[in-house]
Coordinates of C-alpha atoms and ligand atoms in Angstrom, one line a residue:
M1 CA 30.8 31.6 -4.8
S2 CA 29.7 34.0 -7.6
A3 CA 31.4 31.7 -10.2
L4 CA 28.9 29.1 -9.1
T5 CA 25.7 30.8 -10.0
P6 CA 23.8 28.7 -12.2
T7 CA 23.2 29.7 -15.7
V8 CA 20.4 27.2 -16.5
L9 CA 17.7 27.2 -13.8
A10 CA 15.5 24.3 -13.7
P11 CA 12.2 25.0 -15.3
Q12 CA 9.2 25.3 -13.2
G13 CA 7.1 22.1 -12.5
Y14 CA 5.0 20.4 -15.1
Q15 CA 2.4 18.0 -13.6
L16 CA 1.5 15.1 -15.6
P17 CA -2.5 14.4 -15.8
D18 CA -3.8 12.4 -12.8
E19 CA -4.7 9.3 -14.8
Q20 CA -0.9 9.3 -16.0
R21 CA -0.1 9.8 -12.3
R22 CA -1.8 6.8 -11.5
A23 CA -0.5 4.5 -13.8
L24 CA 3.1 5.5 -12.7
R25 CA 2.2 5.2 -9.4
W26 CA 0.9 1.6 -9.5
T27 CA 4.1 0.8 -11.6
I28 CA 6.2 1.8 -8.8
Y29 CA 4.2 0.2 -6.1
I30 CA 4.7 -3.3 -7.9
G31 CA 8.4 -2.5 -7.3
Y32 CA 8.5 -1.6 -3.8
A33 CA 6.3 -4.6 -3.0
A34 CA 8.9 -6.6 -4.9
L35 CA 11.7 -5.1 -2.8
V36 CA 10.1 -6.0 0.4
A37 CA 8.8 -9.5 -0.8
G38 CA 12.3 -10.3 -1.9
V39 CA 14.0 -9.6 1.3
F40 CA 12.6 -12.2 3.3
H41 CA 14.6 -15.0 1.7
G42 CA 17.5 -12.8 1.7
L43 CA 17.2 -12.8 5.7
A44 CA 16.9 -16.8 5.5
N45 CA 20.0 -16.8 3.3
A46 CA 22.2 -14.6 5.4
L47 CA 21.3 -16.6 8.4
S48 CA 22.2 -19.7 6.7
Y49 CA 25.8 -18.4 6.5
A50 CA 25.6 -18.1 9.9
K51 CA 24.4 -21.9 10.2
I52 CA 20.9 -20.8 11.4
D53 CA 18.3 -22.5 9.4
I54 CA 15.0 -20.4 9.3
I55 CA 13.7 -22.0 6.1
G56 CA 11.1 -24.4 7.4
Y57 CA 9.6 -21.3 9.0
F58 CA 8.5 -20.1 5.3
P59 CA 4.9 -21.3 4.5
A60 CA 5.1 -22.8 1.2
L61 CA 8.8 -22.8 0.7
R62 CA 9.9 -26.1 -0.5
T63 CA 13.6 -25.6 -1.3
Y64 CA 16.3 -23.2 -0.8
Y65 CA 17.0 -22.7 -4.3
Q66 CA 13.1 -21.7 -4.7
G67 CA 13.6 -19.2 -2.1
L68 CA 16.8 -17.9 -3.6
T69 CA 15.0 -17.7 -7.0
A70 CA 12.5 -15.5 -5.6
H71 CA 15.1 -13.5 -3.7
G72 CA 17.0 -12.7 -6.9
V73 CA 14.1 -12.3 -9.4
A74 CA 11.9 -10.1 -6.9
N75 CA 14.9 -7.9 -5.9
V76 CA 16.9 -7.4 -9.1
L77 CA 14.7 -8.0 -11.6
I78 CA 11.0 -6.9 -10.6
F79 CA 11.9 -4.0 -8.1
T80 CA 14.6 -2.3 -10.2
F81 CA 12.5 -2.5 -13.8
S82 CA 9.0 -1.6 -12.2
F83 CA 10.6 1.4 -10.5
S84 CA 12.3 2.5 -13.7
N85 CA 9.2 1.9 -15.9
A86 CA 7.7 4.6 -14.1
F87 CA 10.6 6.9 -12.8
L88 CA 12.0 7.5 -16.1
P89 CA 9.1 8.3 -18.1
L90 CA 8.2 10.6 -15.0
M91 CA 11.7 12.5 -15.3
T92 CA 11.0 12.8 -19.1
A93 CA 7.4 14.2 -18.9
R94 CA 8.8 16.8 -16.3
A95 CA 11.8 17.7 -18.1
L96 CA 10.2 18.0 -21.7
A97 CA 7.0 19.4 -20.0
R98 CA 4.6 17.3 -21.9
P99 CA 2.2 14.5 -21.2
L100 CA 3.3 10.8 -21.8
H101 CA 1.1 8.6 -24.3
S102 CA -1.5 7.0 -22.0
G103 CA -2.0 3.9 -24.2
L104 CA 1.6 3.0 -24.3
L105 CA 1.8 4.0 -20.6
W106 CA -1.1 1.5 -19.5
T107 CA 0.2 -1.1 -21.9
S108 CA 3.5 -1.1 -20.4
F109 CA 1.8 -1.4 -16.9
A110 CA -0.6 -4.3 -18.1
T111 CA 2.4 -6.3 -19.6
L112 CA 4.4 -5.8 -16.5
V113 CA 1.5 -7.1 -14.3
L114 CA 1.0 -9.8 -16.6
G115 CA 4.8 -11.0 -16.6
N116 CA 4.8 -10.8 -13.1
V117 CA 1.8 -12.8 -12.5
M118 CA 3.3 -15.6 -14.9
V119 CA 6.7 -15.4 -12.8
I120 CA 5.3 -15.6 -9.8
Y121 CA 2.9 -18.6 -10.6
A122 CA 6.2 -20.4 -11.7
V123 CA 8.2 -19.7 -8.8
V124 CA 5.6 -20.1 -6.3
T125 CA 4.8 -23.6 -7.3
N126 CA 8.4 -24.5 -7.3
Q127 CA 8.6 -25.0 -11.0
A128 CA 11.2 -22.3 -11.8
S129 CA 14.2 -22.8 -9.2
V130 CA 16.6 -21.9 -11.7
L131 CA 17.9 -18.5 -9.9
Y132 CA 17.9 -15.2 -11.5
T133 CA 20.6 -16.4 -13.9
S134 CA 18.4 -19.0 -15.5
Y135 CA 21.3 -21.1 -16.3
A136 CA 20.5 -24.1 -18.4
P137 CA 20.4 -26.8 -18.4
L138 CA 18.4 -26.1 -15.2
Q139 CA 14.9 -25.9 -16.6
A140 CA 12.0 -23.8 -15.7
H141 CA 8.2 -24.0 -16.6
W142 CA 7.6 -22.2 -19.6
T143 CA 5.6 -19.5 -17.9
Y144 CA 8.9 -18.3 -16.2
Y145 CA 10.7 -17.5 -19.3
V146 CA 7.4 -15.9 -21.2
G147 CA 6.8 -14.0 -17.9
L148 CA 10.2 -12.5 -17.7
V149 CA 10.0 -12.0 -21.5
L150 CA 7.0 -9.7 -20.8
V151 CA 8.6 -7.8 -18.1
V152 CA 11.2 -7.0 -20.5
V153 CA 8.8 -6.0 -23.3
S154 CA 7.1 -3.6 -20.6
T155 CA 10.5 -1.8 -20.3
W156 CA 10.5 -1.5 -24.2
L157 CA 7.0 0.0 -23.8
S158 CA 8.2 2.4 -21.4
L159 CA 11.0 3.5 -23.6
A160 CA 8.4 4.1 -26.4
T161 CA 6.6 6.5 -24.0
M162 CA 9.7 8.4 -23.5
L163 CA 10.5 8.5 -27.2
V164 CA 7.1 9.7 -28.4
A165 CA 7.3 12.4 -26.0
L166 CA 10.6 13.3 -27.3
R167 CA 9.4 13.1 -30.7
G168 CA 6.7 15.6 -29.7
F169 CA 9.3 17.9 -28.0
R170 CA 11.5 18.0 -31.0
R171 CA 8.7 18.6 -33.4
E172 CA 7.8 21.8 -31.4
H173 CA 11.4 22.8 -30.4
V174 CA 13.2 22.5 -33.7
G175 CA 16.9 22.7 -33.0
A176 CA 16.5 22.8 -29.1
R177 CA 18.6 20.7 -26.8
V178 CA 17.1 17.8 -25.1
P179 CA 16.7 19.1 -21.5
L180 CA 19.4 17.3 -19.4
L181 CA 16.9 15.3 -17.0
A182 CA 15.1 14.0 -20.0
F183 CA 18.5 13.1 -21.8
L184 CA 19.7 11.2 -18.8
A185 CA 16.3 9.1 -18.6
I186 CA 16.2 8.3 -22.1
V187 CA 19.7 7.1 -22.4
S188 CA 19.4 5.1 -19.6
Y189 CA 16.7 2.9 -21.3
L190 CA 18.0 3.2 -24.7
M191 CA 21.1 1.6 -23.2
W192 CA 19.2 -1.2 -21.5
V193 CA 16.8 -1.7 -24.4
L194 CA 19.7 -2.4 -26.8
A195 CA 21.2 -4.4 -24.2
S196 CA 18.2 -6.6 -23.5
L197 CA 18.1 -8.1 -27.2
P198 CA 20.3 -11.2 -26.4
I199 CA 18.5 -12.2 -23.3
E200 CA 15.2 -11.9 -25.3
T201 CA 16.9 -14.1 -28.2
E202 CA 17.9 -16.4 -25.3
F203 CA 14.8 -17.0 -24.1
I204 CA 12.5 -16.8 -27.2
V205 CA 14.9 -19.0 -29.6
F206 CA 16.4 -21.3 -26.9
L207 CA 14.5 -21.5 -23.6
I208 CA 11.0 -21.4 -24.4
P209 CA 10.8 -24.2 -27.1
W210 CA 13.0 -26.2 -24.8
S211 CA 10.8 -25.6 -21.8
M212 CA 7.8 -26.4 -23.8
G213 CA 9.3 -29.6 -25.0
I214 CA 9.3 -28.4 -28.7
T215 CA 13.1 -28.9 -28.8
D216 CA 14.5 -31.5 -26.5
K217 CA 18.1 -30.3 -26.0
V218 CA 19.9 -27.1 -25.2
D219 CA 23.3 -25.4 -25.8
P220 CA 24.5 -24.3 -22.2
L221 CA 27.3 -22.1 -23.6
I222 CA 25.1 -20.2 -26.0
T223 CA 22.5 -19.6 -23.5
R224 CA 25.0 -18.5 -20.8
T225 CA 26.6 -16.2 -23.2
L226 CA 23.4 -14.5 -24.3
F227 CA 22.5 -14.2 -20.6
W228 CA 25.8 -12.4 -19.9
F229 CA 25.7 -10.4 -23.2
T230 CA 22.7 -8.8 -21.6
G231 CA 23.5 -9.5 -17.9
H232 CA 26.5 -7.2 -17.5
A233 CA 24.6 -4.2 -19.1
I234 CA 21.7 -5.0 -17.0
V235 CA 23.7 -3.9 -13.8
Y236 CA 23.9 -0.3 -15.3
A237 CA 20.4 -0.6 -16.1
W238 CA 19.6 -1.0 -12.6
L239 CA 22.4 1.7 -11.6
L240 CA 21.7 4.5 -14.2
P241 CA 18.1 5.3 -12.8
A242 CA 20.0 5.9 -9.4
Y243 CA 22.6 8.0 -11.1
V244 CA 19.8 10.1 -12.7
S245 CA 18.7 10.7 -9.1
W246 CA 22.6 11.6 -8.3
Y247 CA 23.1 13.8 -11.0
A248 CA 19.9 15.5 -11.7
L249 CA 18.1 15.7 -8.5
I250 CA 20.3 15.3 -5.5
P251 CA 22.3 18.5 -6.1
R252 CA 18.7 20.4 -5.8
Q253 CA 18.1 18.4 -2.5
V254 CA 21.3 19.5 -1.1
G255 CA 21.4 22.9 -2.3
G256 CA 23.8 22.5 -4.9
V257 CA 23.8 22.4 -8.8
V258 CA 24.8 20.0 -11.5
I259 CA 28.7 21.3 -12.1
S260 CA 28.5 20.4 -16.1
D261 CA 25.7 19.8 -18.7
S262 CA 28.0 18.4 -21.1
Y263 CA 30.1 16.3 -18.8
S264 CA 27.0 14.7 -17.3
R265 CA 25.8 13.9 -20.8
I266 CA 29.2 12.4 -22.0
V267 CA 29.2 10.0 -18.6
F268 CA 25.7 8.6 -19.9
I269 CA 27.0 8.5 -23.6
L270 CA 29.9 6.4 -22.3
F271 CA 27.5 3.9 -20.7
L272 CA 25.5 3.5 -23.7
L273 CA 28.7 2.7 -25.6
L274 CA 30.5 0.7 -22.9
S275 CA 28.1 -1.3 -20.8
I276 CA 27.4 -4.0 -23.2
P277 CA 30.8 -5.2 -24.7
V278 CA 32.1 -6.8 -21.4
G279 CA 29.8 -9.3 -20.4
F280 CA 32.6 -12.3 -20.6
H281 CA 34.0 -11.0 -17.6
H282 CA 31.3 -12.9 -16.0
Q283 CA 32.7 -16.0 -17.9
Y284 CA 36.5 -15.8 -17.2
T285 CA 36.1 -19.5 -16.0
D286 CA 33.9 -20.8 -18.8
P287 CA 35.3 -23.0 -21.2
G288 CA 34.8 -22.8 -24.9
V289 CA 35.3 -18.8 -25.0
S290 CA 38.8 -17.8 -26.0
E291 CA 41.4 -16.0 -23.9
A292 CA 41.6 -13.3 -26.5
M293 CA 37.7 -12.6 -25.9
K294 CA 38.2 -12.6 -22.3
A295 CA 41.0 -10.4 -22.4
L296 CA 39.3 -7.8 -24.6
H297 CA 36.2 -7.7 -22.2
G298 CA 38.5 -7.6 -19.3
V299 CA 40.0 -4.4 -20.9
L300 CA 36.8 -2.9 -21.9
T301 CA 35.4 -3.6 -18.2
F302 CA 38.1 -1.2 -16.9
G303 CA 36.8 1.2 -19.7
V304 CA 33.3 1.0 -18.1
F305 CA 34.8 1.7 -14.7
F306 CA 35.5 5.2 -16.0
P307 CA 32.3 6.7 -16.3
S308 CA 31.5 5.8 -12.7
L309 CA 34.9 7.5 -11.6
A310 CA 33.8 10.6 -13.4
T311 CA 30.5 10.2 -11.6
A312 CA 31.9 10.2 -8.3
F313 CA 34.0 13.4 -9.1
S314 CA 30.7 15.2 -10.6
V315 CA 28.4 14.2 -7.6
M316 CA 31.0 14.9 -4.9
A317 CA 31.5 18.3 -6.6
A318 CA 27.8 19.1 -6.5
L319 CA 27.5 18.0 -3.0
E320 CA 30.3 20.0 -2.0
I321 CA 28.8 23.3 -3.7
G322 CA 25.5 22.4 -1.6
G323 CA 27.5 21.9 1.6
R324 CA 29.5 25.2 1.4
R325 CA 26.3 27.1 0.4
R326 CA 24.9 25.6 3.7
G327 CA 27.9 27.2 5.8
G328 CA 30.3 24.4 5.4
T329 CA 33.8 25.4 5.6
G330 CA 37.3 23.8 5.7
L331 CA 38.5 20.8 3.7
L332 CA 35.6 18.3 5.0
G333 CA 33.4 20.8 7.0
W334 CA 30.7 20.9 4.3
I335 CA 29.9 17.2 4.7
R336 CA 28.5 17.9 8.3
K337 CA 26.3 20.6 6.7
L338 CA 24.4 18.4 4.2
P339 CA 21.1 17.9 5.1
W340 CA 21.4 14.8 7.2
R341 CA 17.9 15.2 8.4
D342 CA 16.4 14.8 5.1
P343 CA 15.8 11.0 4.8
S344 CA 15.7 11.0 1.0
V345 CA 19.3 12.7 1.1
T346 CA 20.6 10.7 3.8
A347 CA 19.6 7.2 2.3
Q348 CA 21.3 8.3 -1.3
L349 CA 24.5 9.8 0.5
L350 CA 24.8 6.7 2.3
A351 CA 24.5 4.6 -0.9
M352 CA 27.0 6.7 -2.5
I353 CA 29.4 6.1 0.3
I354 CA 29.1 2.3 0.2
F355 CA 29.1 2.3 -3.7
V356 CA 33.0 3.3 -3.4
L357 CA 33.5 0.0 -1.8
G358 CA 31.1 -1.8 -4.3
G359 CA 33.2 -0.3 -7.3
A360 CA 36.4 -1.1 -5.6
T361 CA 35.4 -4.8 -5.4
G362 CA 34.4 -4.8 -8.9
L363 CA 37.9 -3.9 -10.2
V364 CA 39.2 -7.2 -8.2
N365 CA 36.5 -9.2 -10.1
A366 CA 37.3 -7.7 -13.4
S367 CA 40.9 -8.6 -13.3
F368 CA 41.4 -11.7 -15.3
T369 CA 43.5 -13.4 -12.6
M370 CA 42.2 -12.2 -9.3
N371 CA 38.5 -13.3 -10.7
Q372 CA 40.0 -16.9 -10.2
V373 CA 40.4 -16.5 -6.5
I374 CA 36.8 -15.0 -5.8
H375 CA 34.7 -16.5 -8.7
N376 CA 31.7 -18.3 -7.2
T377 CA 32.6 -17.4 -3.8
T378 CA 30.5 -15.4 -1.3
W379 CA 32.9 -12.5 -2.4
V380 CA 30.6 -12.0 -5.5
P381 CA 27.3 -11.4 -3.5
G382 CA 29.5 -9.2 -1.2
H383 CA 30.3 -7.1 -4.3
F384 CA 26.7 -7.0 -5.6
H385 CA 25.0 -6.2 -2.5
M386 CA 27.3 -3.2 -2.2
T387 CA 26.5 -2.3 -5.7
V388 CA 22.8 -3.2 -6.6
G389 CA 22.0 -4.3 -3.2
T390 CA 23.0 -0.6 -2.0
A391 CA 23.9 1.8 -4.3
V392 CA 20.7 1.1 -6.3
A393 CA 18.3 -0.2 -3.5
L394 CA 19.3 2.4 -0.9
T395 CA 19.2 5.3 -3.4
L396 CA 15.5 4.2 -4.7
M397 CA 14.4 3.9 -1.1
G398 CA 15.8 7.4 -0.6
V399 CA 13.9 8.6 -3.8
A400 CA 10.6 7.0 -2.5
Y401 CA 10.6 9.5 0.4
W402 CA 9.8 12.2 -1.9
L403 CA 8.3 10.3 -4.8
I404 CA 5.6 8.6 -2.9
P405 CA 4.3 11.8 -1.1
Y406 CA 4.7 13.7 -4.5
L407 CA 2.7 10.8 -6.2
T408 CA 0.1 10.2 -3.6
G409 CA -0.1 14.1 -2.3
R410 CA 0.2 12.7 1.1
R411 CA 3.0 13.8 3.5
L412 CA 5.9 11.2 4.5
W413 CA 4.4 9.3 7.5
S414 CA 7.6 9.5 9.9
R415 CA 10.8 11.1 9.0
G416 CA 12.4 9.7 11.9
V417 CA 11.8 5.9 11.0
A418 CA 12.6 6.7 7.6
L419 CA 16.1 8.1 8.8
A420 CA 16.3 5.0 10.7
S421 CA 15.8 2.5 8.1
S422 CA 18.6 3.9 6.0
W423 CA 21.0 4.0 8.8
F424 CA 20.1 0.3 9.6
Y425 CA 20.5 -0.5 6.2
A426 CA 23.9 0.7 5.8
V427 CA 25.4 -0.3 9.0
G428 CA 23.6 -3.7 8.0
I429 CA 25.4 -4.0 4.8
L430 CA 28.7 -3.0 5.8
I431 CA 28.9 -5.7 8.5
F432 CA 27.3 -8.1 6.0
A433 CA 29.6 -7.6 3.1
R434 CA 32.5 -7.6 5.3
G435 CA 31.4 -11.2 6.3
M436 CA 30.7 -12.2 2.7
I437 CA 33.9 -10.8 1.3
S438 CA 36.4 -12.0 4.1
A439 CA 34.8 -15.6 3.9
G440 CA 34.7 -15.5 0.1
L441 CA 38.6 -15.1 0.1
E442 CA 38.5 -18.3 2.1
G443 CA 36.5 -20.0 -0.5
M444 CA 33.1 -20.0 1.0
P445 CA 30.8 -20.7 -2.0
R446 CA 27.9 -18.5 -3.0
R447 CA 24.5 -19.9 -3.7
T448 CA 25.0 -22.6 -1.1
F449 CA 22.6 -23.3 1.9
R450 CA 25.6 -23.4 4.5
A451 CA 23.3 -24.5 7.3
Q452 CA 22.8 -27.8 5.7
A453 CA 25.8 -28.2 3.7
T454 CA 27.7 -31.3 4.3
Y455 CA 31.0 -29.6 3.9
D456 CA 32.5 -26.9 5.7
S457 CA 35.4 -24.9 7.1
P458 CA 36.0 -23.1 10.0
A459 CA 37.7 -20.4 8.2
W460 CA 34.0 -19.4 7.4
D461 CA 32.8 -19.0 11.0
I462 CA 33.6 -15.4 11.4
G463 CA 32.8 -14.2 7.8
G464 CA 29.5 -16.3 8.1
A465 CA 28.6 -15.1 11.6
L466 CA 29.2 -11.3 10.4
T467 CA 26.9 -12.2 7.3
G468 CA 24.1 -13.4 9.4
I469 CA 24.1 -10.1 11.9
G470 CA 24.5 -7.7 9.2
G471 CA 21.8 -9.5 6.7
S472 CA 19.6 -9.3 9.9
I473 CA 20.2 -5.7 10.4
M474 CA 19.5 -5.0 6.6
F475 CA 16.3 -6.8 6.9
I476 CA 15.3 -4.6 9.8
G477 CA 16.2 -1.6 7.5
V478 CA 13.8 -2.6 4.7
M479 CA 10.7 -3.4 7.2
L480 CA 11.3 0.2 8.5
F481 CA 11.2 1.4 5.1
F482 CA 8.1 -0.8 4.3
V483 CA 6.4 0.7 7.4
T484 CA 7.3 4.1 6.4
I485 CA 6.1 3.8 2.8
G486 CA 2.9 1.6 3.7
M487 CA 1.7 4.2 6.2
T488 CA 2.4 7.2 4.1
I489 CA 0.2 5.7 1.5
I490 CA -2.5 4.6 4.0
A491 CA -2.3 7.3 6.7
G492 CA -0.1 10.1 5.4
K493 CA -1.4 13.6 6.0
K494 CA -3.4 14.5 3.0
G495 CA -1.7 17.9 1.4
D496 CA 1.5 19.3 2.8
A497 CA 3.4 16.8 0.2
P498 CA 6.0 18.2 -2.3
S499 CA 4.2 19.4 -5.5
D500 CA 7.1 19.2 -7.8
I501 CA 10.0 17.0 -8.7
P502 CA 13.5 18.2 -7.2
V503 CA 15.0 19.0 -10.5
S504 CA 18.3 20.8 -10.1
S505 CA 19.9 23.6 -11.9
T506 CA 23.0 23.3 -13.8
L507 CA 26.2 25.5 -13.4
T508 CA 27.0 25.5 -17.3
A509 CA 24.1 25.9 -19.9
P510 CA 24.2 23.2 -22.8
A511 CA 26.1 24.6 -25.9
K512 CA 24.0 25.6 -28.7
E513 CA 26.7 24.8 -31.5
G514 CA 29.8 23.0 -31.7
W515 CA 30.4 19.0 -31.0
E516 CA 28.2 19.0 -27.9
V517 CA 25.3 19.2 -30.0
R518 CA 26.1 16.0 -31.3
L519 CA 25.6 14.3 -27.9
D520 CA 21.7 14.7 -28.5
K521 CA 22.1 12.5 -31.7
F522 CA 20.8 9.3 -29.9
G523 CA 20.6 7.3 -33.3
F524 CA 24.3 8.1 -33.9
W525 CA 25.5 6.8 -30.5
V526 CA 23.2 3.7 -30.7
V527 CA 24.9 2.8 -33.9
M528 CA 28.3 3.4 -32.4
A529 CA 27.4 1.0 -29.5
I530 CA 26.5 -1.5 -32.0
I531 CA 29.6 -1.3 -33.9
L532 CA 31.5 -2.0 -30.5
I533 CA 29.1 -4.9 -29.9
L534 CA 29.8 -6.4 -33.1
I535 CA 33.5 -6.0 -32.6
S536 CA 33.3 -7.8 -29.0
Y537 CA 30.8 -10.4 -29.7
G538 CA 31.3 -10.9 -33.5
P539 CA 34.3 -13.5 -33.3
F540 CA 32.7 -15.5 -30.7
F541 CA 29.5 -16.0 -32.4
G542 CA 31.5 -16.2 -36.1
T543 CA 33.3 -19.1 -34.8
Y544 CA 31.0 -20.6 -32.6
L545 CA 27.5 -20.9 -34.0
P546 CA 25.6 -22.9 -35.0
A547 CA 24.5 -23.7 -31.5
N548 CA 25.3 -27.3 -30.4
P549 CA 22.4 -28.4 -28.2
V550 CA 23.5 -31.2 -26.2
S551 CA 21.9 -31.0 -23.0
P552 CA 18.4 -32.2 -21.8
G553 CA 16.5 -30.2 -19.2
Y554 CA 17.2 -30.6 -15.4
A555 CA 15.0 -29.7 -12.3
P556 CA 16.8 -31.1 -9.4
F557 CA 15.2 -28.8 -6.6
Ligands
HAS1 FE1 29.8 -6.0 -10.7 C1 29.7 -9.5 -10.8 C2 32.7 -6.0 -12.2 C3 29.7 -2.7 -11.0 C4 26.2 -6.2 -10.0 N1 28.3 -7.5 -10.3 C5 28.6 -8.7 -10.5 C6 27.2 -9.4 -10.0 C7 26.3 -8.5 -9.7 C8 27.0 -7.1 -10.1 C9 24.6 -8.6 -9.5 O1 34.6 -8.2 -13.7 C10 27.1 -10.9 -9.9 C11 26.2 -11.4 -11.2 C12 26.2 -12.9 -11.0 O2 25.0 -13.3 -10.4 O3 27.0 -14.0 -11.3 N2 31.1 -4.5 -11.3 C13 32.1 -4.8 -12.0 C14 32.9 -3.6 -12.0 C15 31.9 -2.7 -11.6 C16 30.9 -3.0 -11.3 C17 34.2 -3.3 -12.8 N3 28.3 -4.5 -10.5 C18 28.3 -3.1 -10.7 C19 27.2 -2.4 -10.3 C20 26.1 -3.6 -10.2 C21 27.1 -4.7 -10.3 C22 27.1 -0.9 -10.6 C23 25.1 -3.2 -10.0 C24 24.1 -2.2 -9.9 N4 30.9 -7.3 -11.4 C25 32.2 -7.1 -12.1 C26 32.5 -8.6 -12.4 C27 31.9 -9.3 -11.9 C28 30.9 -8.9 -11.4 C29 34.1 -8.9 -13.4 C30 31.8 -11.1 -12.2 C31 32.3 -11.9 -10.9 C32 32.4 -13.3 -11.4 O4 33.4 -13.7 -11.3 O5 31.4 -13.7 -10.9 C33 32.3 -1.0 -11.8 O6 31.7 -0.3 -12.9 C34 32.2 -0.2 -10.7 C35 32.3 1.3 -11.0 C36 31.9 1.8 -9.5 C37 32.8 2.9 -9.1 C38 32.3 3.6 -7.8 C39 32.1 5.1 -7.9 C40 31.4 5.7 -6.8 C41 30.6 6.5 -6.6 C42 30.1 7.1 -5.6 C43 30.7 8.5 -5.1 C44 30.6 8.6 -3.6 C45 30.2 9.9 -3.3 C46 30.2 10.0 -1.9 C47 30.1 11.1 -4.1 C48 34.1 3.4 -9.9 C49 29.9 7.0 -8.2 C50 30.0 11.3 -1.1 C51 29.4 11.4 0.0 C52 29.7 12.0 0.9 C53 28.5 12.0 2.2 C54 30.9 12.9 1.0
CU2 CU1 29.6 -7.6 -14.9

């Protein structure tokens, strides 16, 4: 094992000032609260596929689509970005050993809260049952769109806090490489902030004036296209913070090391370059987009598959080193030796395993012709509950098991309940996704309240039942998470909590000269990403614009 002695030891812990930790803690609480609030309708939706209708038991819920909007918005928009708004700056500060800019941090928090209040108002009063994709001509109250714009602005401010810290670091360490953990955190949000510009344009230029009655018609194709322009990259914005944990924290948590500094950086740069120019793979069936554009985006989608494959290799290697150091032998014996009794590790290992299936189903989606079979069926939520719903959500739950104790100074309330939560969730998703995927292949439609649908097929019965059973088990998993985290915050034993972030060491040091140094030139890579975006979206907008507003707004639910 001597060849595996790390050359770059993780620097010793840097602690943020208390007041900044408080801002981060409250930002993260919003995220986990959104996770828990969002899964109630997830349960109702899953049971509906098993033909069980519990919607009537939800106080104040008027329609299925109101609930489904709440589920999507809370779980994929508020949960993920609230978490990242705190987690990524925290990683940056720790890696650069610098405080953050307090003004920016609190402004980001306030913007997030204000955005949330507006979105919650619109959704709870049933004035925004447009689902998280906000497809026009479904029309929401303007507070919904403005609220989401503010949530996005809070992510920009969060990136700004990281960039200010980076500038300070660079000023004091002229010519030094950016520490790996900070690099990964910053690239994650650089990619996202670049990717968020189209959706902000969609909302500010088209949907907000239309929802306020300033314009009376909208162009559904342009708004959909702007949504997916951001909308594919958004899934990597959810994923990359989880990857930050898999790359830079999990190796330490299992006793391993990051296998290569440059490799990890290259993977993240590939995400910066390739996450955005692929959005038409969500619009293969849309009229008005040429086949050539769809084909180009299809090919690039296979390109963005690659850095995830590379991640699987790197993460697996780091785990194997950890498992072998812990005494594991043989081809697979190291897997048993991983710290399966550590709830933070177990949650993330289960998330990784399930992501293999999430990734594989992504390939079917991405394939132009196979997409025709599964588009708009429950196959698609089958896919994304194994990606964002597990690879991301279960990882962020796993991170909570050290992060909440770290931020509160309180010991995790119960390791056993935390472990049970992850296993419930993982077993649940496997049953749930099996149901969604098989019934999807039989054409069971997504976004449909099957319990009350007037059309049905016996071919959906088994898949629907599995969806209901698996979804219920997942729900129990999240409730156990909620109890664990809630009790930790209220009643966790003071003291005896982790005093530092589990930052991993790296096997190979960052190069001091040569081409690798260029990896840290963020401006250069952003320009490269913009060039790829122009190539992949320029022809569509060049030939299609100006927008063709033809549709008034509808609010049928
Ligand atoms: Fe997707 C639809 C293609 C990844 C989320 N996707 C969606 C939707 C969502 C979503 C939310 O091309 C629905 C949107 C809507 O509402 O309509 N997706 C892909 C492809 C990938 C992919 C090619 N998706 C994701 C991720 C998501 C996500 C990540 C969220 C976080 N997806 C599509 C397409 C559609 C789509 C089409 C449109 C479908 C339609 O018709 O509507 C790939 O990037 C996936 C790459 C992943 C891998 C897996 C790597 C595995 C790793 C784990 C390693 C495991 C280890 C375990 C180490 C290659 C890294 C070791 C453990 C031990 C214990 C030993
Ligand atoms: Cu996509």
